[in-house]
mmCIF file of C-alpha atoms in Angstrom:
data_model
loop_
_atom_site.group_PDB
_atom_site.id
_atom_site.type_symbol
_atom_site.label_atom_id
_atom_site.label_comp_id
_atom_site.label_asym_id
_atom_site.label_seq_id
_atom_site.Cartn_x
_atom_site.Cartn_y
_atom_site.Cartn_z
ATOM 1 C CA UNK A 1 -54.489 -74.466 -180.493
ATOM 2 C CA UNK A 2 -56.775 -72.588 -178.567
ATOM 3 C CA UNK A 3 -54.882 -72.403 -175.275
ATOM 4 C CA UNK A 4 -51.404 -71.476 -177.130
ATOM 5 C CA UNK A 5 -53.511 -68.418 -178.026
ATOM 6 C CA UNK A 6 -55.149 -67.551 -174.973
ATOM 7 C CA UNK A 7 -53.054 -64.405 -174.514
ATOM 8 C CA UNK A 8 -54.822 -63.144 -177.762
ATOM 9 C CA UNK A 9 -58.477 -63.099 -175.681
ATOM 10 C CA UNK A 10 -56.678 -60.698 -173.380
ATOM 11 C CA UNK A 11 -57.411 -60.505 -169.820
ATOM 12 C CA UNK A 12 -60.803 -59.151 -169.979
ATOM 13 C CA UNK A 13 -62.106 -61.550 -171.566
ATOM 14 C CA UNK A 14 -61.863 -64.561 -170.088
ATOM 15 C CA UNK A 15 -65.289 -65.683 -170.047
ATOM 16 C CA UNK A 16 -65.474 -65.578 -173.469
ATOM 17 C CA UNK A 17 -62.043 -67.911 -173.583
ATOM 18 C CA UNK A 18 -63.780 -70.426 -171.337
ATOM 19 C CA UNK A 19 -66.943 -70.435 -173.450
ATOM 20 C CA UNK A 20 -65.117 -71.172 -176.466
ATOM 21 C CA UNK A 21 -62.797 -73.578 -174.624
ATOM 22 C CA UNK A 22 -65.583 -75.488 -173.321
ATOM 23 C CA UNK A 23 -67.835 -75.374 -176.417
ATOM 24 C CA UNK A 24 -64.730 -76.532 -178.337
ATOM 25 C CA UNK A 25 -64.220 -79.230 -176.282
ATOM 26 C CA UNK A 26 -67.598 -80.125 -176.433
ATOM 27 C CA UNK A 27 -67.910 -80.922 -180.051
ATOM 28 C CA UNK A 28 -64.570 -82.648 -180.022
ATOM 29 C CA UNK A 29 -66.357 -85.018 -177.745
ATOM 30 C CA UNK A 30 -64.153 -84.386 -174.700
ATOM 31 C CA UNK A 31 -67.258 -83.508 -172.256
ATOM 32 C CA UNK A 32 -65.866 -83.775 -169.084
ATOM 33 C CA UNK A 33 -63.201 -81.500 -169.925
ATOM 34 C CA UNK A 34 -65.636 -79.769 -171.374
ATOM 35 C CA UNK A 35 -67.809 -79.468 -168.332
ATOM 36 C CA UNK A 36 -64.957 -78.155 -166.675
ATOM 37 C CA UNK A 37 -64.539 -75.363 -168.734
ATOM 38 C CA UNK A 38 -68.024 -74.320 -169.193
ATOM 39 C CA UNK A 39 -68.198 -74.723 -165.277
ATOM 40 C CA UNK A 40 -65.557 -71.931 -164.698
ATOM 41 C CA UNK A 41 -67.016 -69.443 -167.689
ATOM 42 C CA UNK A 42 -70.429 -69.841 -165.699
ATOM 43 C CA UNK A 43 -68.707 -69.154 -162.097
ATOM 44 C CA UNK A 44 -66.861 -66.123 -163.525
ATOM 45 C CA UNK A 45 -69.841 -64.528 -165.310
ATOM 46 C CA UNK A 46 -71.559 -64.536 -161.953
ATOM 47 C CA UNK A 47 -68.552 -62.925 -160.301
ATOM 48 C CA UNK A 48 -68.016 -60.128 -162.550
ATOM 49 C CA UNK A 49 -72.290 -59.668 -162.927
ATOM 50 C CA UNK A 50 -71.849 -58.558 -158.721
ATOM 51 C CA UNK A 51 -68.598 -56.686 -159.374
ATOM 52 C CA UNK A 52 -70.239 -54.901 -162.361
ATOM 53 C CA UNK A 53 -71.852 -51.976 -160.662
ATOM 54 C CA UNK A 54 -67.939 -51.123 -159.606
ATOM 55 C CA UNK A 55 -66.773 -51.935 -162.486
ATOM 56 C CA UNK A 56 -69.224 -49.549 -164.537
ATOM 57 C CA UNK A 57 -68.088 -46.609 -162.608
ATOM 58 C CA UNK A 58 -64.718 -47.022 -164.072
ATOM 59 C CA UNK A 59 -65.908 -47.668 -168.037
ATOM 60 C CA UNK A 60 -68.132 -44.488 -167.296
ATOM 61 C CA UNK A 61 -64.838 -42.553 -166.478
ATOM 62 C CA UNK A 62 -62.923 -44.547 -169.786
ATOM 63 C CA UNK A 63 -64.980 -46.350 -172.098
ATOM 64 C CA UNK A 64 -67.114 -49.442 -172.015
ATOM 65 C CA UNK A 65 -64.144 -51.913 -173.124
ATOM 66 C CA UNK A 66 -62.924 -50.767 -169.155
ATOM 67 C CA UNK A 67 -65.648 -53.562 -168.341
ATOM 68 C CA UNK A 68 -64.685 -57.454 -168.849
ATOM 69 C CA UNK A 69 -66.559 -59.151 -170.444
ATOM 70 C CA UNK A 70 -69.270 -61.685 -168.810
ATOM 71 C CA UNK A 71 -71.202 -62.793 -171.483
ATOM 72 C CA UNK A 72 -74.681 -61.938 -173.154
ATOM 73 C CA UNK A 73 -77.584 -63.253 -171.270
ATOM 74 C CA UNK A 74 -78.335 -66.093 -173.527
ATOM 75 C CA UNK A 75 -74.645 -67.219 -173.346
ATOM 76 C CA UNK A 76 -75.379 -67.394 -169.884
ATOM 77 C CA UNK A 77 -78.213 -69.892 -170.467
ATOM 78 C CA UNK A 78 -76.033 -71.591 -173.421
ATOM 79 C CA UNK A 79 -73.542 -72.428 -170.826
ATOM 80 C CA UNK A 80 -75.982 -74.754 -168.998
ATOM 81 C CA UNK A 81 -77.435 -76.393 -172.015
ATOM 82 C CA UNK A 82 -74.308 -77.845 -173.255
ATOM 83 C CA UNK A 83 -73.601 -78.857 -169.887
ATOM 84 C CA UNK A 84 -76.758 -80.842 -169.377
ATOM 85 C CA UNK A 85 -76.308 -82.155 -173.054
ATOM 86 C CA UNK A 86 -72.239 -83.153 -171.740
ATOM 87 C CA UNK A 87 -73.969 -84.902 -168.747
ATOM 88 C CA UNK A 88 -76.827 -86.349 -170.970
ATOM 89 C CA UNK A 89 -73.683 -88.154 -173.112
ATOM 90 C CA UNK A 90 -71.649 -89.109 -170.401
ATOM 91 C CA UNK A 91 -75.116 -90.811 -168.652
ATOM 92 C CA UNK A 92 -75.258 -88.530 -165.397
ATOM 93 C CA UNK A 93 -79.220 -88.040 -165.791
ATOM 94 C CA UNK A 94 -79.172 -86.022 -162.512
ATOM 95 C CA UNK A 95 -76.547 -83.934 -163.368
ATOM 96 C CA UNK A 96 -78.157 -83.001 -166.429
ATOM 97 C CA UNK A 97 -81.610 -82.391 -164.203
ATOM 98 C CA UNK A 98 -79.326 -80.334 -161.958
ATOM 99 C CA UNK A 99 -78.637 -77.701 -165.335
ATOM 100 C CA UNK A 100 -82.391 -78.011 -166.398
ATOM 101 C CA UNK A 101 -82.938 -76.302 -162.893
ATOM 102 C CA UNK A 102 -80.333 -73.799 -163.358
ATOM 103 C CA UNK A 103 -82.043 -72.757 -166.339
ATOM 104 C CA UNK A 104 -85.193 -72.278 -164.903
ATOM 105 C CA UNK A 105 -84.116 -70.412 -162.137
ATOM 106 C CA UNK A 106 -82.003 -67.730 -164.678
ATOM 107 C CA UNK A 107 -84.945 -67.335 -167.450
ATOM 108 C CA UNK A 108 -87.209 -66.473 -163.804
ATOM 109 C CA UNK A 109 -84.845 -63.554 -162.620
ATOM 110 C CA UNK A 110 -84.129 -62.823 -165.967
ATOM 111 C CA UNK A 111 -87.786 -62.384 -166.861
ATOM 112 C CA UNK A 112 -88.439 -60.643 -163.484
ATOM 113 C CA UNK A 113 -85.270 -58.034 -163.745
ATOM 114 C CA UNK A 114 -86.369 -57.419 -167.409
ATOM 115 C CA UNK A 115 -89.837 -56.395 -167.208
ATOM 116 C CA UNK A 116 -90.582 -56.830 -171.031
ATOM 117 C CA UNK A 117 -87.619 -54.381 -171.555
ATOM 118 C CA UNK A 118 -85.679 -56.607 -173.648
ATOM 119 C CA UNK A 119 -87.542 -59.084 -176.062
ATOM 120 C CA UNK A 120 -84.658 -62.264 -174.681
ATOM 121 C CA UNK A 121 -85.970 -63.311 -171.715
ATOM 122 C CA UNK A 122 -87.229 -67.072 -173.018
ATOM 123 C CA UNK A 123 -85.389 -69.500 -174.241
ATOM 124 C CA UNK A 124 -87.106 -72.153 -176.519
ATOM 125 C CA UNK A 125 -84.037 -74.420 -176.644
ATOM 126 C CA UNK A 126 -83.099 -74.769 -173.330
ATOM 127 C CA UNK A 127 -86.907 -74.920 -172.206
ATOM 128 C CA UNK A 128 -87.535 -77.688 -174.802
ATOM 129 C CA UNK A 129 -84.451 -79.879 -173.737
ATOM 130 C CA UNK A 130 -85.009 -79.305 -170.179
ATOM 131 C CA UNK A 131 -88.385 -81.463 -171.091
ATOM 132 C CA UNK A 132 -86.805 -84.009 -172.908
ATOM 133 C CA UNK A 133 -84.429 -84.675 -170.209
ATOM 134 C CA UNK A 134 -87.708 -84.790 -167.508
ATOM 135 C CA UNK A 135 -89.293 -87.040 -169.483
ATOM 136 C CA UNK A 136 -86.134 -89.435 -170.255
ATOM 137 C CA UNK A 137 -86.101 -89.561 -166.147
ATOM 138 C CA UNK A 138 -89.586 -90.294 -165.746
ATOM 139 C CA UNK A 139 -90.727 -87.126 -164.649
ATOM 140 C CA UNK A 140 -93.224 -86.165 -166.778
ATOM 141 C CA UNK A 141 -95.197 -83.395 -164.716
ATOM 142 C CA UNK A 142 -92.295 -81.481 -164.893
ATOM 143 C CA UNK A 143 -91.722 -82.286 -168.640
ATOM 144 C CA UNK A 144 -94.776 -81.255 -169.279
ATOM 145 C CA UNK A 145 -94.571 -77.903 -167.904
ATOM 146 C CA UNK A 146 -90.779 -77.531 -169.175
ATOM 147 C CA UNK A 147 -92.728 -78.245 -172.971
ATOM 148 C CA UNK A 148 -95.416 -75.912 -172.305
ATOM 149 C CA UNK A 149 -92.447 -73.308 -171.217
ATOM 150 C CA UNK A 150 -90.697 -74.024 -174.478
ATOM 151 C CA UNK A 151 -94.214 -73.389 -176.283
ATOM 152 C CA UNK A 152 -94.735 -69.937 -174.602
ATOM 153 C CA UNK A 153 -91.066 -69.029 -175.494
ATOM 154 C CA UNK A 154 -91.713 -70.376 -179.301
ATOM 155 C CA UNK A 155 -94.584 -67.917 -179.694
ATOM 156 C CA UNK A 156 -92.270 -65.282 -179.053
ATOM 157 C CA UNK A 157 -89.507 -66.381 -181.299
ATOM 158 C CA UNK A 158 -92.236 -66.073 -184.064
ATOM 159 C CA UNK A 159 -92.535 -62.618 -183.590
ATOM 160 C CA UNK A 160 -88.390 -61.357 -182.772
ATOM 161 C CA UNK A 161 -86.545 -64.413 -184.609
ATOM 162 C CA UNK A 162 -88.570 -65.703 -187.436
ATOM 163 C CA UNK A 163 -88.597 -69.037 -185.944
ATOM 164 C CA UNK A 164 -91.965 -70.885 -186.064
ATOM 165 C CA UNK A 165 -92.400 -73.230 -183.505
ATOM 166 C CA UNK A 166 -92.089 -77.328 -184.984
ATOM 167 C CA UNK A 167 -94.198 -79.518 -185.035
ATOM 168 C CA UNK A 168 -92.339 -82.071 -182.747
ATOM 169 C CA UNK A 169 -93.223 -79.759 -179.229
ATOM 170 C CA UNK A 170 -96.515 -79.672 -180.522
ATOM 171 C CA UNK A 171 -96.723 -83.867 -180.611
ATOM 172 C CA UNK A 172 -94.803 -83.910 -177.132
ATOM 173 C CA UNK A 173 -97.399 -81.418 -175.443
ATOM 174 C CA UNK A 174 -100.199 -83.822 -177.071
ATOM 175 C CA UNK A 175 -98.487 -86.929 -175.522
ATOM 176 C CA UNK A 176 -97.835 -85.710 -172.254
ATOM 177 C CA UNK A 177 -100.735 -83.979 -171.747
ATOM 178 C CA UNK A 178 -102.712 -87.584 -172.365
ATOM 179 C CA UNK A 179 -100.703 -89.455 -170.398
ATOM 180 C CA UNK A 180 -101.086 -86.997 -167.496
ATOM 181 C CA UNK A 181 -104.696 -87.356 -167.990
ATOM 182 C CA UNK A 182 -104.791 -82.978 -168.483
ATOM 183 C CA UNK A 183 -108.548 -83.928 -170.307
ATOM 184 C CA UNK A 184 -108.772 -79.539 -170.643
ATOM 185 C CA UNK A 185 -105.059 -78.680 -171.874
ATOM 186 C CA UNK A 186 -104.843 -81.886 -174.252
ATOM 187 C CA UNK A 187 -108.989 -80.672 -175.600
ATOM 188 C CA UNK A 188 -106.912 -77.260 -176.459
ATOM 189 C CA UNK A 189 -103.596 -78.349 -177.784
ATOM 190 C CA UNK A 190 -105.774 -81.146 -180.460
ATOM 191 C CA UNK A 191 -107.847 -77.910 -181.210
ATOM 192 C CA UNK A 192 -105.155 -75.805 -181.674
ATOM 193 C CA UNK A 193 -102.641 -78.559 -183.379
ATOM 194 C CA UNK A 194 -104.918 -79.576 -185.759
ATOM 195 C CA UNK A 195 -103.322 -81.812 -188.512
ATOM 196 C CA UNK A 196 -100.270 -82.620 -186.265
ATOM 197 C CA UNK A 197 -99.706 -86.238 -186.214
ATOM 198 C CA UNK A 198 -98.820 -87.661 -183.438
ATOM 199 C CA UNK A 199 -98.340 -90.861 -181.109
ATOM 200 C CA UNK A 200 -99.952 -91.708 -177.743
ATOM 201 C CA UNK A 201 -97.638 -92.867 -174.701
ATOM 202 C CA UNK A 202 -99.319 -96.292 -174.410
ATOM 203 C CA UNK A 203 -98.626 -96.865 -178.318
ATOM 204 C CA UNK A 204 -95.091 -95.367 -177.416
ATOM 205 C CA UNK A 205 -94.404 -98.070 -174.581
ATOM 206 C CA UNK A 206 -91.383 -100.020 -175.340
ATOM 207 C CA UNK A 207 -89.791 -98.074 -177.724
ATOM 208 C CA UNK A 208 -87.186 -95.426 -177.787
ATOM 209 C CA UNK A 209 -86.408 -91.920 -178.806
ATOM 210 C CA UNK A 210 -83.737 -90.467 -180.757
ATOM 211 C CA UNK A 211 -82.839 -86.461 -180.333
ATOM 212 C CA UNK A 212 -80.079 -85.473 -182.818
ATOM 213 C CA UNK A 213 -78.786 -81.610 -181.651
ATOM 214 C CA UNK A 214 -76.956 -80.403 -184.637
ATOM 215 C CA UNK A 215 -74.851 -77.318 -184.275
ATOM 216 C CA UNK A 216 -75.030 -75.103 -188.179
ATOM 217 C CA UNK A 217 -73.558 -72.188 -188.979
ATOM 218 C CA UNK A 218 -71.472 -69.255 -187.425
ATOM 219 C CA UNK A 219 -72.063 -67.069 -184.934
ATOM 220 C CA UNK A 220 -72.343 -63.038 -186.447
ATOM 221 C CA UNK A 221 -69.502 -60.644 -186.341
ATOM 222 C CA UNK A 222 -69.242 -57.896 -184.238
ATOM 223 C CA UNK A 223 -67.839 -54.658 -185.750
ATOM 224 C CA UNK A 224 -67.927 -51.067 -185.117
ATOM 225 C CA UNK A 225 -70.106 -48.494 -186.911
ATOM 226 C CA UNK A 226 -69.085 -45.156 -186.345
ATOM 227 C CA UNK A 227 -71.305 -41.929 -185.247
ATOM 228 C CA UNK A 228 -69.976 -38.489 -185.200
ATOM 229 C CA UNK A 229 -71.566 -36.012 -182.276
ATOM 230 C CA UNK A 230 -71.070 -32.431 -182.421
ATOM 231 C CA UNK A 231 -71.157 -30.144 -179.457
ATOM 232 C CA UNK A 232 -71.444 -26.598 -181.173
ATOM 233 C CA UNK A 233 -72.396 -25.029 -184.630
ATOM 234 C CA UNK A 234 -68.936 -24.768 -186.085
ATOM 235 C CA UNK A 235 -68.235 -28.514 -185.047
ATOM 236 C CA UNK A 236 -71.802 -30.023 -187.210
ATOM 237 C CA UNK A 237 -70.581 -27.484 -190.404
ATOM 238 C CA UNK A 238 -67.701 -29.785 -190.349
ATOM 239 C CA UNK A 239 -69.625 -33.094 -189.655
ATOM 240 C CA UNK A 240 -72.025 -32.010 -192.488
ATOM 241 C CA UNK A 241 -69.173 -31.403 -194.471
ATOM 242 C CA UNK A 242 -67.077 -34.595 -194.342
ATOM 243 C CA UNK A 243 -70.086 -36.418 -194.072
ATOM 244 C CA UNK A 244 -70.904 -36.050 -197.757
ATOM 245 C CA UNK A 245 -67.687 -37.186 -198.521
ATOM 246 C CA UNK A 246 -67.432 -40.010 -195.444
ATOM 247 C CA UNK A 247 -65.989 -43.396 -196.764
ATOM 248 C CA UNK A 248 -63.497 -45.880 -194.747
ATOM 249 C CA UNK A 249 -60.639 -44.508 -196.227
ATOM 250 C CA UNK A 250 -61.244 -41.168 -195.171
ATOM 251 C CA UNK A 251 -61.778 -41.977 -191.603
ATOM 252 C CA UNK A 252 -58.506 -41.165 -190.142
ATOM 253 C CA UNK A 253 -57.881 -38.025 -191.788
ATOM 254 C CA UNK A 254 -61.864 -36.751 -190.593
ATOM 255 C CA UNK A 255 -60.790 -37.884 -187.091
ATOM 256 C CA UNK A 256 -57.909 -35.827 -187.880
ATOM 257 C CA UNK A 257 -59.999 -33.043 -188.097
ATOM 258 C CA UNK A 258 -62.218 -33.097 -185.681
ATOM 259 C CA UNK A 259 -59.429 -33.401 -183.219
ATOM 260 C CA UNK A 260 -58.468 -30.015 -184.157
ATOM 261 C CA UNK A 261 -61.830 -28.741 -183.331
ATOM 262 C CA UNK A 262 -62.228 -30.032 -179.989
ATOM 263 C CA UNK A 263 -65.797 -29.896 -180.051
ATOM 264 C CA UNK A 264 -66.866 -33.337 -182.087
ATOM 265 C CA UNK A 265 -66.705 -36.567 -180.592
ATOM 266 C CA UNK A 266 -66.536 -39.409 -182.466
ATOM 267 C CA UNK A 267 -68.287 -42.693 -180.762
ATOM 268 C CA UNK A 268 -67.542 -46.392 -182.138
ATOM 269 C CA UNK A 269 -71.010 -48.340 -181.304
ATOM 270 C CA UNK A 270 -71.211 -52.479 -182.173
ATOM 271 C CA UNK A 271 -72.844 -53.942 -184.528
ATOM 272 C CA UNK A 272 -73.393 -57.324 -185.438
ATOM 273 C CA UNK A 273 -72.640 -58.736 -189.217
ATOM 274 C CA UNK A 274 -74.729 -62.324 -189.815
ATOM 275 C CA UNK A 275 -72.617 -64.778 -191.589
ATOM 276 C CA UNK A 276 -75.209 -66.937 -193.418
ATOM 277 C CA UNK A 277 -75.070 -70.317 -193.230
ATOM 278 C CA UNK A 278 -74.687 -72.779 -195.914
ATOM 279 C CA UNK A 279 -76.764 -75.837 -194.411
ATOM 280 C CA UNK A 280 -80.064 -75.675 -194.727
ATOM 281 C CA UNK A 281 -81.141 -78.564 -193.199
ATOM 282 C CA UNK A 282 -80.148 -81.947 -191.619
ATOM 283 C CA UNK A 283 -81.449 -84.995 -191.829
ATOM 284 C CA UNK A 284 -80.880 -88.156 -189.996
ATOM 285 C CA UNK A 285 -81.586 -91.713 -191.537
ATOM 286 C CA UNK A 286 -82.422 -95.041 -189.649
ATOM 287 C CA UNK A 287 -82.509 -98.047 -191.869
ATOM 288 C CA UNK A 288 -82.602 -101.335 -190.607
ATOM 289 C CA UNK A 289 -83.675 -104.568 -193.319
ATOM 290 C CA UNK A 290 -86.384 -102.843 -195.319
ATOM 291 C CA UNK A 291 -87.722 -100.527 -192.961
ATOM 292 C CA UNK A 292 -86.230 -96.784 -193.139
ATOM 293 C CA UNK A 293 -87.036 -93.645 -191.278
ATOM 294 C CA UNK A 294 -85.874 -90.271 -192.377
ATOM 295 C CA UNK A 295 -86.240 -87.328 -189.968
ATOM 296 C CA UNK A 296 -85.408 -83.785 -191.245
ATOM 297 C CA UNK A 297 -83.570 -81.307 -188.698
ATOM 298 C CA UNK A 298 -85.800 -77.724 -187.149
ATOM 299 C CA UNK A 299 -84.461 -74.842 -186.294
ATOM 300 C CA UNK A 300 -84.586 -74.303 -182.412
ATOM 301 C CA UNK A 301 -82.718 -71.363 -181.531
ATOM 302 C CA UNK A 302 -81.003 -68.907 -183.745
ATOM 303 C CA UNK A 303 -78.103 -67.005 -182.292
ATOM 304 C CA UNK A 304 -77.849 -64.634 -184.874
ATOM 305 C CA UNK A 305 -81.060 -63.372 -184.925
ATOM 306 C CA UNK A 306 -81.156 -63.001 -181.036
ATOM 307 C CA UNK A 307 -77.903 -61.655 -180.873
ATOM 308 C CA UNK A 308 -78.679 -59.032 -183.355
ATOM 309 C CA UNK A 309 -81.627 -58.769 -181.526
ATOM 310 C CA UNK A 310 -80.192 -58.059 -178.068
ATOM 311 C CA UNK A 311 -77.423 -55.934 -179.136
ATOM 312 C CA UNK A 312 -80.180 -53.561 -181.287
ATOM 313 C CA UNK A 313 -82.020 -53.052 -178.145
ATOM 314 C CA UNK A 314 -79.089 -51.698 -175.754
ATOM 315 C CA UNK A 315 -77.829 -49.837 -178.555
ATOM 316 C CA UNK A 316 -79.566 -46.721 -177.999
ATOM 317 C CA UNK A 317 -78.604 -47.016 -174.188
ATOM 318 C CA UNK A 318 -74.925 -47.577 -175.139
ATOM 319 C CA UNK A 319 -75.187 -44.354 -177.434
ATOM 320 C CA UNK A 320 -76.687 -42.257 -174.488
ATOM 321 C CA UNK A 321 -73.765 -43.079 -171.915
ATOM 322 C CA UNK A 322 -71.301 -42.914 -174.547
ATOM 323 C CA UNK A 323 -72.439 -39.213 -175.461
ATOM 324 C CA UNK A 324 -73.109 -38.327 -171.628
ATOM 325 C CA UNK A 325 -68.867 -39.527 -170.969
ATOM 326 C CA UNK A 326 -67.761 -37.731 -174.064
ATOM 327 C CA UNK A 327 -70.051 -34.270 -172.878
ATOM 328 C CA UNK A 328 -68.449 -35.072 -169.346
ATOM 329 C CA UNK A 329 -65.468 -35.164 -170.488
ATOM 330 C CA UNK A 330 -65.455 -32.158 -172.881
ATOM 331 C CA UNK A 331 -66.769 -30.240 -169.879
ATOM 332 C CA UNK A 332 -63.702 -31.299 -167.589
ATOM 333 C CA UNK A 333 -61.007 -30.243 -170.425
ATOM 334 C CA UNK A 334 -62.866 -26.712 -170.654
ATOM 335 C CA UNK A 335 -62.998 -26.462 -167.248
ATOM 336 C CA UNK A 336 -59.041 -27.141 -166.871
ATOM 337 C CA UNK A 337 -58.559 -24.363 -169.604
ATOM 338 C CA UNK A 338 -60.661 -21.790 -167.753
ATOM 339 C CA UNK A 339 -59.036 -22.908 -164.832
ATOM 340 C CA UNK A 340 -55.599 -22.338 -166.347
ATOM 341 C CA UNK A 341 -56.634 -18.922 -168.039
ATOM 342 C CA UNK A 342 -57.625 -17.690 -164.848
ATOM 343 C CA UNK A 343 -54.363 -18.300 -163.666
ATOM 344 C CA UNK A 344 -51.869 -17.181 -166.211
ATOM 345 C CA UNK A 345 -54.001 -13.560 -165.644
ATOM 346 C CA UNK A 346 -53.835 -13.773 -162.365
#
């Protein structure tokens, strides 16, 4: 269904036709084909991230839908958690190692281009699987740093997401720590996870570990909110004026107007509308003769709130280049009438 209406993603976007492809395909259980497709929406959002400097000279000129689109940062690190989680099912441990690197090495630049200018540049999710899949390979140095990663990036998501960080990172980071012998770091995490229960890695020898990802909910809708900019006295009277009165309907006949003045610019800027979800929780049962274990699902990472997030920081940046094309442009059309003027008199 999705590839009969490919033509409807258009052709700037798509990366955002291979992300859904691929994420599609990876809930239908198809992960190779899925890997495929998640491979090329990660190859193209590197392309057009060098071409973009180019590319922004044009959407300058025109608007910003003149750029194609290559994904929001934390798509970009979505793209390689799937893929390590379509390795991790199809039994390719190194593979999946291979996209716990790739992570890493995105949240560094990320963090280092960023320089605490936008509040995404952790991810808890994709730090806290990264350590699961270390420690499912053996490695647990590197699991234990991946945890301690996914700890620091928790603490944030505390403070921008609402997301607390669970309890099941906290008895990881106990049992690693331990079993690395890190006497200081495990002293601080008991100290600091106080009431956490949790099991040692000699009592955990021999048995085995279940991780249950469960996907919830719907990503938010973007729409359009709509801000009027005026560029001389006459033109705010008659923003002032209709803005009393402003209501959907009335939207075309105000643009209407303002057309005839020439002087007020009307600027479309995104916004995100949350679809709430309906599941609160999962949980997943394991009975077996009288013995039964019920484990209730955490939130790791919510989309919503970090693409809400993300798009409420670059806001006011989209605003300022929006109103700096529409003043450029205003200035060119005056110019041309002078221009002409000074012609038909001379």
């Amino acid at each position: 269904i999705l590839e009969k209406t490919q033509q409807v993603y258009g052709s700037r976007s798509e990366a955002l036709y291979l992300m859904d492809k691929g994420m599609i395909q990876h809930l239908a259980g198809h992960h190779i084909d899925s890997i495929h497709s998640l491979s090329n929406a990660e190859a193209l959002t590197e392309e057009l991230y060098t071409r973009r400097i180019r590319s922004e000279v044009e959407a300058f000129l025109t608007s910003d839908n003149a750029l194609p689109y290559e994904g929001e940062e934390f798509e970009k690190v979505l793209l390689n958690v799937l893929m390590a989680v379509n390795y991790a099912q199809l039994g390719l441990w190194d593979d999946a190692l291979v996209e716990a690197r790739k992570v890493d090495h995105k949240l560094t630049l990320l963090g280092d281009r960023n320089q605490n200018r936008m509040t995404y540049s952790k991810d808890a999710l994709a730090r806290y699987l990264s350590g699961v899949l270390y420690e499912a390979a053996g490695d647990l140095s590197n699991a234990f740093v991946a945890y301690r990663l996914a700890l620091d990036a928790f603490q944030q998501y505390g403070k921008a997401y609402g997301v607390p960080t669970p309890a099941l990172l906290r008895q990881d980071l106990l049992r690693v720590s331990e079993a690395l012998g890190l006497t200081q770091e495990h002293e601080e995490y008991k100290q600091a996870f106080q009431g956490i229960t949790w099991q040692s890695e000699s009592a955990s020898q021999g048995l085995g570990e279940i991780v249950f990802i469960t996907y919830a909910g719907h990503a938010p809708v973007k729409r359009d909110i709509f801000v009027d900019i005026p560029f001389s006295a006459d033109a705010l009277s008659l923003v002032l004026a209709t803005t009393r009165y402003d209501r959907r309907d009335t939207r075309a006949a105000d643009s209407i107007l303002y057309g005839l003045n020439g002087r007020i610019i009307r600027l479309a800027l995104p916004q995100f509308v949350p679809r709430r979800s309906v599941v609160a929780y999962t949980e997943a049962v394991v009975a077996g003769g009288e013995s039964r274990h019920v484990s209730r699902s955490v939130v790791m990472e919510d989309i919503t709130a970090i693409a809400s997030k993300d798009l409420e920081e670059r806001l006011l940046r989209t605003m300022v280049k929006a109103v700096a094309r529409a003043a450029w442009k205003l200035a060119l059309a005056e110019a041309v009438q002078v221009g002409v003027r000074s012609a038909v008199q001379d």
